[in-house]
Coordinates of C-alpha atoms and ligand atoms in Angstrom, one line a residue:
X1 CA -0.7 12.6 -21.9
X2 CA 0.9 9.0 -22.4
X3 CA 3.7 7.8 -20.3
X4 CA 6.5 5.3 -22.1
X5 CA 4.5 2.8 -21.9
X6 CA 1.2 3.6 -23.5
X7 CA -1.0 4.6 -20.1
X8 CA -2.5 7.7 -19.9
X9 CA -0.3 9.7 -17.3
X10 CA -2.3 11.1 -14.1
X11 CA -0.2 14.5 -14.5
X12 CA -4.0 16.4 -13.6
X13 CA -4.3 14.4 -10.8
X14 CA -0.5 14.9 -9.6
X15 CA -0.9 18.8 -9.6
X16 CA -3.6 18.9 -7.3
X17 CA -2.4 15.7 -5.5
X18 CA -5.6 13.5 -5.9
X19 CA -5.1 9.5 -5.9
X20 CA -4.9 9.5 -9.2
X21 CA -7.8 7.0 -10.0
X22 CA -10.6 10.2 -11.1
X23 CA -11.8 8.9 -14.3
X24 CA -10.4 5.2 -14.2
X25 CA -12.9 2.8 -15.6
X26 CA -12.1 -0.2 -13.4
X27 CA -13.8 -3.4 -13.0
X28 CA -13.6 -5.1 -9.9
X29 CA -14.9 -8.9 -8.5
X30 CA -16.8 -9.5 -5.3
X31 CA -17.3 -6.3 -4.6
X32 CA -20.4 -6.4 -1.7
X33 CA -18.7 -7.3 1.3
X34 CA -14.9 -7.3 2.9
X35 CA -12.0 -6.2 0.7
X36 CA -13.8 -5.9 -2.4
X37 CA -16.6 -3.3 -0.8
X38 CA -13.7 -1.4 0.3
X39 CA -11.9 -1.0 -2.9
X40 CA -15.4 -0.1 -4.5
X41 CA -15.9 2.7 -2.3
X42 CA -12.8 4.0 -2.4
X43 CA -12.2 3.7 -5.8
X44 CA -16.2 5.5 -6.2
X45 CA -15.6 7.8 -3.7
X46 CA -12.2 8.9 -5.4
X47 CA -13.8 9.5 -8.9
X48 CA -13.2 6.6 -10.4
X49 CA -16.1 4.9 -12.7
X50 CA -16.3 1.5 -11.1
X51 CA -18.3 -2.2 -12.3
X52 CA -18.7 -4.9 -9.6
X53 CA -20.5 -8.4 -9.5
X54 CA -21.2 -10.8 -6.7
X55 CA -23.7 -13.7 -6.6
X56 CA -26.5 -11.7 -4.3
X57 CA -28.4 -9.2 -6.7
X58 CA -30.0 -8.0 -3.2
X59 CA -25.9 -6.9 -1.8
X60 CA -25.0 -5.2 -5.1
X61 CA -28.5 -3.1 -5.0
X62 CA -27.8 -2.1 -1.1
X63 CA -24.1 -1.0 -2.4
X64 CA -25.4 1.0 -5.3
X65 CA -27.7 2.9 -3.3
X66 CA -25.5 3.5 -0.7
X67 CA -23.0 4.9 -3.1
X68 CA -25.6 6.9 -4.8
X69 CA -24.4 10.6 -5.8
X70 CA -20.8 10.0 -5.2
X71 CA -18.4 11.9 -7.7
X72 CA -17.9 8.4 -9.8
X73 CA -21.2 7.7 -11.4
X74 CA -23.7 5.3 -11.5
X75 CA -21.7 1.9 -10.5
X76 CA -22.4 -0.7 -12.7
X77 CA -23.5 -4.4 -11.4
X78 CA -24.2 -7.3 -12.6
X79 CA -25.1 -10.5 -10.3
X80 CA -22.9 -13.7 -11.1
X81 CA -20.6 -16.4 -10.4
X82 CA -17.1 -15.6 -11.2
X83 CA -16.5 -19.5 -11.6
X84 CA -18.7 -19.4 -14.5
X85 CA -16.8 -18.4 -17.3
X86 CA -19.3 -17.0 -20.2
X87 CA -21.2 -15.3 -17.7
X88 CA -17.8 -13.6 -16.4
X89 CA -16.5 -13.0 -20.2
X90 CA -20.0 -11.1 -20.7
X91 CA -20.1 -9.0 -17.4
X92 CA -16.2 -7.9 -18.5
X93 CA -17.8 -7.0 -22.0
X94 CA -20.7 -5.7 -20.6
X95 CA -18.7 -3.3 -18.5
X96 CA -16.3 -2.1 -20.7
X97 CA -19.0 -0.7 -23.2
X98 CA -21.3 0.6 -20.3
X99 CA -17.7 2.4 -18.5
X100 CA -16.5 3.5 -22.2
X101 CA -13.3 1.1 -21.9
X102 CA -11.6 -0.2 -18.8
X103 CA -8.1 1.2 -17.3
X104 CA -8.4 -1.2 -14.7
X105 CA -9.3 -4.2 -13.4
X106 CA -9.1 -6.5 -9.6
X107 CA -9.5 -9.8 -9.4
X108 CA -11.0 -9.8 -5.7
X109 CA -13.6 -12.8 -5.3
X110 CA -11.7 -15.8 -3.7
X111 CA -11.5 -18.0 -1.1
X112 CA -11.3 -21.5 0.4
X113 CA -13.6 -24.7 -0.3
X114 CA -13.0 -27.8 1.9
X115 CA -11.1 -28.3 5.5
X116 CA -8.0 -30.0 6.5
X117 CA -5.5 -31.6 4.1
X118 CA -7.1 -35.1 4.8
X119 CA -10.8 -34.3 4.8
X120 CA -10.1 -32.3 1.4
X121 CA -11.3 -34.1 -1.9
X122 CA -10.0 -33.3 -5.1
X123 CA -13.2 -31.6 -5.7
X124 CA -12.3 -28.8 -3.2
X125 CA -9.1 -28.5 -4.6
X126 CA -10.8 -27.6 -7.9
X127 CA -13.1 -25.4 -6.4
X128 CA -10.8 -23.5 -4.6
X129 CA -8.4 -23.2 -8.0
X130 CA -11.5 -22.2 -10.2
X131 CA -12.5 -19.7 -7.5
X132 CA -9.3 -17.7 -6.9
X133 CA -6.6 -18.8 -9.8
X134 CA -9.6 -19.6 -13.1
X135 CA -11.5 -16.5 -12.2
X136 CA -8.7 -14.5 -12.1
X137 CA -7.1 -15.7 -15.7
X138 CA -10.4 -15.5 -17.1
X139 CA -10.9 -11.8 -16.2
X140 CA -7.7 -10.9 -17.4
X141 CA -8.2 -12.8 -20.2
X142 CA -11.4 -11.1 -21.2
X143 CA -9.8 -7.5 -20.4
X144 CA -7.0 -7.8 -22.1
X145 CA -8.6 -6.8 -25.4
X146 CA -10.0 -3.6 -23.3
X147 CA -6.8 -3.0 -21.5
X148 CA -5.0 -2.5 -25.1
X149 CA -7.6 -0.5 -26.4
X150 CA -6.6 1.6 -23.4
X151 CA -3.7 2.1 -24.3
X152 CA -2.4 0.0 -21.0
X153 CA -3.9 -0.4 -17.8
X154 CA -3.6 -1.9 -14.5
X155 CA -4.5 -5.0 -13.1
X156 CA -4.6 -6.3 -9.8
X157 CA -4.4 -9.9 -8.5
X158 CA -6.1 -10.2 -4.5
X159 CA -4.0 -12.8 -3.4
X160 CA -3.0 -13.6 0.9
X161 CA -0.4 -13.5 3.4
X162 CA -1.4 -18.1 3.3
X163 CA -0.3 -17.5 -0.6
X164 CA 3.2 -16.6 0.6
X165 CA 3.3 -18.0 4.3
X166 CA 2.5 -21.6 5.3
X167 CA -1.0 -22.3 6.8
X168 CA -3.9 -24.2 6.7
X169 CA -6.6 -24.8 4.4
X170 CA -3.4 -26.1 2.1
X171 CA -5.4 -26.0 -0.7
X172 CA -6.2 -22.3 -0.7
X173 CA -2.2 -21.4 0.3
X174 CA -1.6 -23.3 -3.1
X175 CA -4.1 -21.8 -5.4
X176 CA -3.2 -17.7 -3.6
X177 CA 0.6 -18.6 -4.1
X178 CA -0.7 -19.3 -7.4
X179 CA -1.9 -16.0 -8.2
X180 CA 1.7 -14.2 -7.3
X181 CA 3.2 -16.5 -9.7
X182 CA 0.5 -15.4 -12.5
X183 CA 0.9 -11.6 -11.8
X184 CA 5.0 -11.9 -11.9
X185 CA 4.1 -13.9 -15.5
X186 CA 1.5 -11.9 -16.8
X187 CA 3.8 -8.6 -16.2
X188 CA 6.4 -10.3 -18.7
X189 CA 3.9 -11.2 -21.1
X190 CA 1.4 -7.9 -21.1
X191 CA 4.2 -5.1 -20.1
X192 CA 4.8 -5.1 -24.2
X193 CA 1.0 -3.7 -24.4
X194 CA 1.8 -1.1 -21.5
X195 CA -0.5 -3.5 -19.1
X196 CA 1.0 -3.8 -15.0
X197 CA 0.3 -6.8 -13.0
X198 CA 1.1 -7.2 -9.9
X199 CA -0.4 -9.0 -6.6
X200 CA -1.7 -7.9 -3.5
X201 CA -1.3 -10.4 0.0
X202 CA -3.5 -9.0 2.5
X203 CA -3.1 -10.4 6.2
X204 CA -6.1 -11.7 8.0
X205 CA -8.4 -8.8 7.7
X206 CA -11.0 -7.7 10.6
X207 CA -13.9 -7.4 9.0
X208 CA -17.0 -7.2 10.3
X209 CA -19.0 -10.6 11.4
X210 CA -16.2 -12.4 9.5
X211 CA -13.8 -14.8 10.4
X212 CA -11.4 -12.8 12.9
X213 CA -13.8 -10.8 14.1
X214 CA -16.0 -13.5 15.0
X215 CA -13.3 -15.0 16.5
X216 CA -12.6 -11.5 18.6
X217 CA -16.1 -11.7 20.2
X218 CA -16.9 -15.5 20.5
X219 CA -13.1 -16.3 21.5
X220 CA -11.5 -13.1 22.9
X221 CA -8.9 -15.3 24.6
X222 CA -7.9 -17.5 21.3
X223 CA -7.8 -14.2 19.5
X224 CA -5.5 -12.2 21.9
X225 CA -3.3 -15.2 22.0
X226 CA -3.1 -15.0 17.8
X227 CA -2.4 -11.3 18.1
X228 CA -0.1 -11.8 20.6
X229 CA 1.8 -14.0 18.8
X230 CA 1.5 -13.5 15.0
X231 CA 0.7 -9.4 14.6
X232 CA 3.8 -7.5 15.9
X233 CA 1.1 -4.4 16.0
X234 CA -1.6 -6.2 18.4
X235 CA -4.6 -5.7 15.5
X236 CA -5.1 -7.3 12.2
X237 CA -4.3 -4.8 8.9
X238 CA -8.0 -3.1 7.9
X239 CA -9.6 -3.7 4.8
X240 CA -9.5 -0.1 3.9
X241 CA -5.6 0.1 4.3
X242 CA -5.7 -3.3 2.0
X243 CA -7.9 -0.9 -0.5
X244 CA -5.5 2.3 -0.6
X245 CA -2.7 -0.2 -2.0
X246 CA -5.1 -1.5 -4.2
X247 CA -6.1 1.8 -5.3
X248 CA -2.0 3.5 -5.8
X249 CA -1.6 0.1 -8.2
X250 CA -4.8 0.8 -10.2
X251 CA -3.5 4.8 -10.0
X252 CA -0.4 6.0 -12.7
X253 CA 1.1 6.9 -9.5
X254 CA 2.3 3.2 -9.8
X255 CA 3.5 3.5 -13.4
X256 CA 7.2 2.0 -12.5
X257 CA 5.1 -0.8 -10.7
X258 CA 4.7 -4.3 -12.6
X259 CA 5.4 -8.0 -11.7
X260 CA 5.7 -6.9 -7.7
X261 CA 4.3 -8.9 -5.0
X262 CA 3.0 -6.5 -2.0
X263 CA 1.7 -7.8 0.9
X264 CA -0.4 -5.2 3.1
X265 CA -0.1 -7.3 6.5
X266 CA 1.8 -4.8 9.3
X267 CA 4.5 -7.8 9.3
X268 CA 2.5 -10.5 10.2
X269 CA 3.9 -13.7 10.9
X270 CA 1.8 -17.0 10.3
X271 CA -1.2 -16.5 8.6
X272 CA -3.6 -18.3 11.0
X273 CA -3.8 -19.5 14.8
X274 CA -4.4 -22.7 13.2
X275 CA -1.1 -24.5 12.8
X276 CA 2.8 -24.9 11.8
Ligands
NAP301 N1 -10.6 -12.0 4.9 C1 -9.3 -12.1 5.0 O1 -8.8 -12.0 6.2 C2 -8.4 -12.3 3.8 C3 -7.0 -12.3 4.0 C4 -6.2 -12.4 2.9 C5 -6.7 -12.4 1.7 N2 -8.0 -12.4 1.5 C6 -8.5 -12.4 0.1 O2 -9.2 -11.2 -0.1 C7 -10.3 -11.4 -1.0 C8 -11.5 -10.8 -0.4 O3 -11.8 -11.5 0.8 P1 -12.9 -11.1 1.8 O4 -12.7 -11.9 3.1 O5 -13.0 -9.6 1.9 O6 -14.2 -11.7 1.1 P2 -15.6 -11.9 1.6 O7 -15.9 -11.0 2.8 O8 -15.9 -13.3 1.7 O9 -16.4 -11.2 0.3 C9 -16.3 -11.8 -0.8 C10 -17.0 -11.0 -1.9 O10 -16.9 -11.7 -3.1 C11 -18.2 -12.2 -3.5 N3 -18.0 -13.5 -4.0 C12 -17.6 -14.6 -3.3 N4 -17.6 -15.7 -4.1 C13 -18.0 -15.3 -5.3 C14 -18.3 -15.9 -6.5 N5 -18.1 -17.2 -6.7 N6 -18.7 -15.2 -7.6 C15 -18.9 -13.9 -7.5 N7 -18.7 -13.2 -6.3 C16 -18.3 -13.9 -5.3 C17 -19.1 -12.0 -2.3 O11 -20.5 -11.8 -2.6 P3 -21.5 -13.1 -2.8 O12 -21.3 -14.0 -1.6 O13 -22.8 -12.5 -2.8 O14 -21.1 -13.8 -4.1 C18 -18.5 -10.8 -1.7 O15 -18.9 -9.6 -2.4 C19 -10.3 -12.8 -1.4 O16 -9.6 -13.1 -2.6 C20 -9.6 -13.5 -0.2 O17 -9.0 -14.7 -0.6 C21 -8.9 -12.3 2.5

């Protein structure tokens, strides 16, 4: 069953109140570690039929395996750089024939090249576009085609609480507020072809031998004082609460949702002890 607008309405998955994901074919970037790893799993262990890349071949084999027998499938990988645009066109190609189509897909890889305004070139300012804003209108470029065949789908934009909220590195703020701009566009643009955008702003994430957490251990004091000030809860949001919201916006529990901005933060303030 089709809803109004073309997607295939999760009316199974309603009546015995699953997530509503079982059977999506969904492609998502930068899926070995952090956010992306926790959308994969989900979305695997949920029944979904999942692609991921990342540049180390040796991550994407330890997540296969470790997701091996799940209800989903076989996950399908591919090793790359989502900055490199044929090799990204192909994996979304590749994908879509080895998933049977695609219902869904995330742009996740991101991040920030460079330091402070002043020690930035305009090289890091390139790379920091081409890794969060170029990937992303590349992948949804590429899917689109798949996405229609669909009959609509869902995609998701991995933006950040800096994209929305003033904080240093500048240059990755400017290319994340970038990426809420494109979903509100792309919404307009696609929602003819019954395909939802929308953008995801996750605050500062704990995960594991990353940033903040490294932070927690090698600066407990510096840290509390960031909580203290900046997370109204006392703890940074979790990569798997990030991941259900991805997951309801991928699901047709969502249908009614297109163009939105969400941010997953538990009302944090500034996005960083860093500054302003
Ligand atoms: N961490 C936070 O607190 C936070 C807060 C707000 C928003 N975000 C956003 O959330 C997303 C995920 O962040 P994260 O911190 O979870 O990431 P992460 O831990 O740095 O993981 C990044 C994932 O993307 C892959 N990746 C990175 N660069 C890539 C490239 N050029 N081509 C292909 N794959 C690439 C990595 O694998 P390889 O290294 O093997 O390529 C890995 O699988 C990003 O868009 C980030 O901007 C993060």
């Amino acid at each position: 069953m089709r809803n109004v607008h073309g997607s295939r309405v999760g009316a199974r998955e309603e009546s015995r109140g699953g997530s509503g994901v079982r059977g999506k074919r969904v492609l998502v970037t930068g899926g070995t570690r952090g956010l992306g790893e926790q959308i994969v799993r989900l979305l695997v262990t949920e029944g979904a039929q999942v692609a991921t890349c990342a540049r180390t071949a040796r991550d994407l084999e330890t997540l296969k395996l470790s997701l091996r027998g799940e209800d989903g499938g076989p996950l399908f990988t591919r090793a790359l750089d989502v900055t490199e645009p044929e090799r990204l066109e192909r994996f979304v190609a590749a994908s879509a024939k080895r998933l049977g189509g695609l219902d869904g897909v995330v742009a996740c890889a991101g991040g920030s090249h460079g330091g402070g305004f002043e020690r930035t070139d305009a090289a890091d300012w390139a790379a920091t576009w081409e890794l969060n804003v170029g990937h992303a209108v590349r992948l949804v470029r590429a899917a689109i085609p798949h996405l229609r065949d669909a009959g609509g789908g869902s995609v998701v934009l991995i933006s950040s609480i800096s994209g929305w909220k003033p904080g240093p590195p500048i240059q990755y703020g400017v290319a994340k507020s970038a990426q809420i701009h494109l979903a509100a566009s792309l919404a307009r643009e696609l929602g003819p072809d019954g395909i939802r955008v929308n953008a995801v702003s996750p605050g500062s994430m704990l995960i594991p031998g990353r940033r903040w957490d490294r932070m927690r251990q090698e600066d407990p004091e510096r840290f509390a004082g960031f909580a203290a000030a900046e997370l109204p809860g006392g703890e940074p949001v979790a990569p798997q609460e990030v991941a259900r919201v991805v997951a309801f916006l991928l699901s047709d529990w969502s249908s009614g949702v297109s163009g939105a901005h969400v941010p997953v933060d538990r009302a944090q303030n500034a996005p960083s002890p860093d500054g302003y």
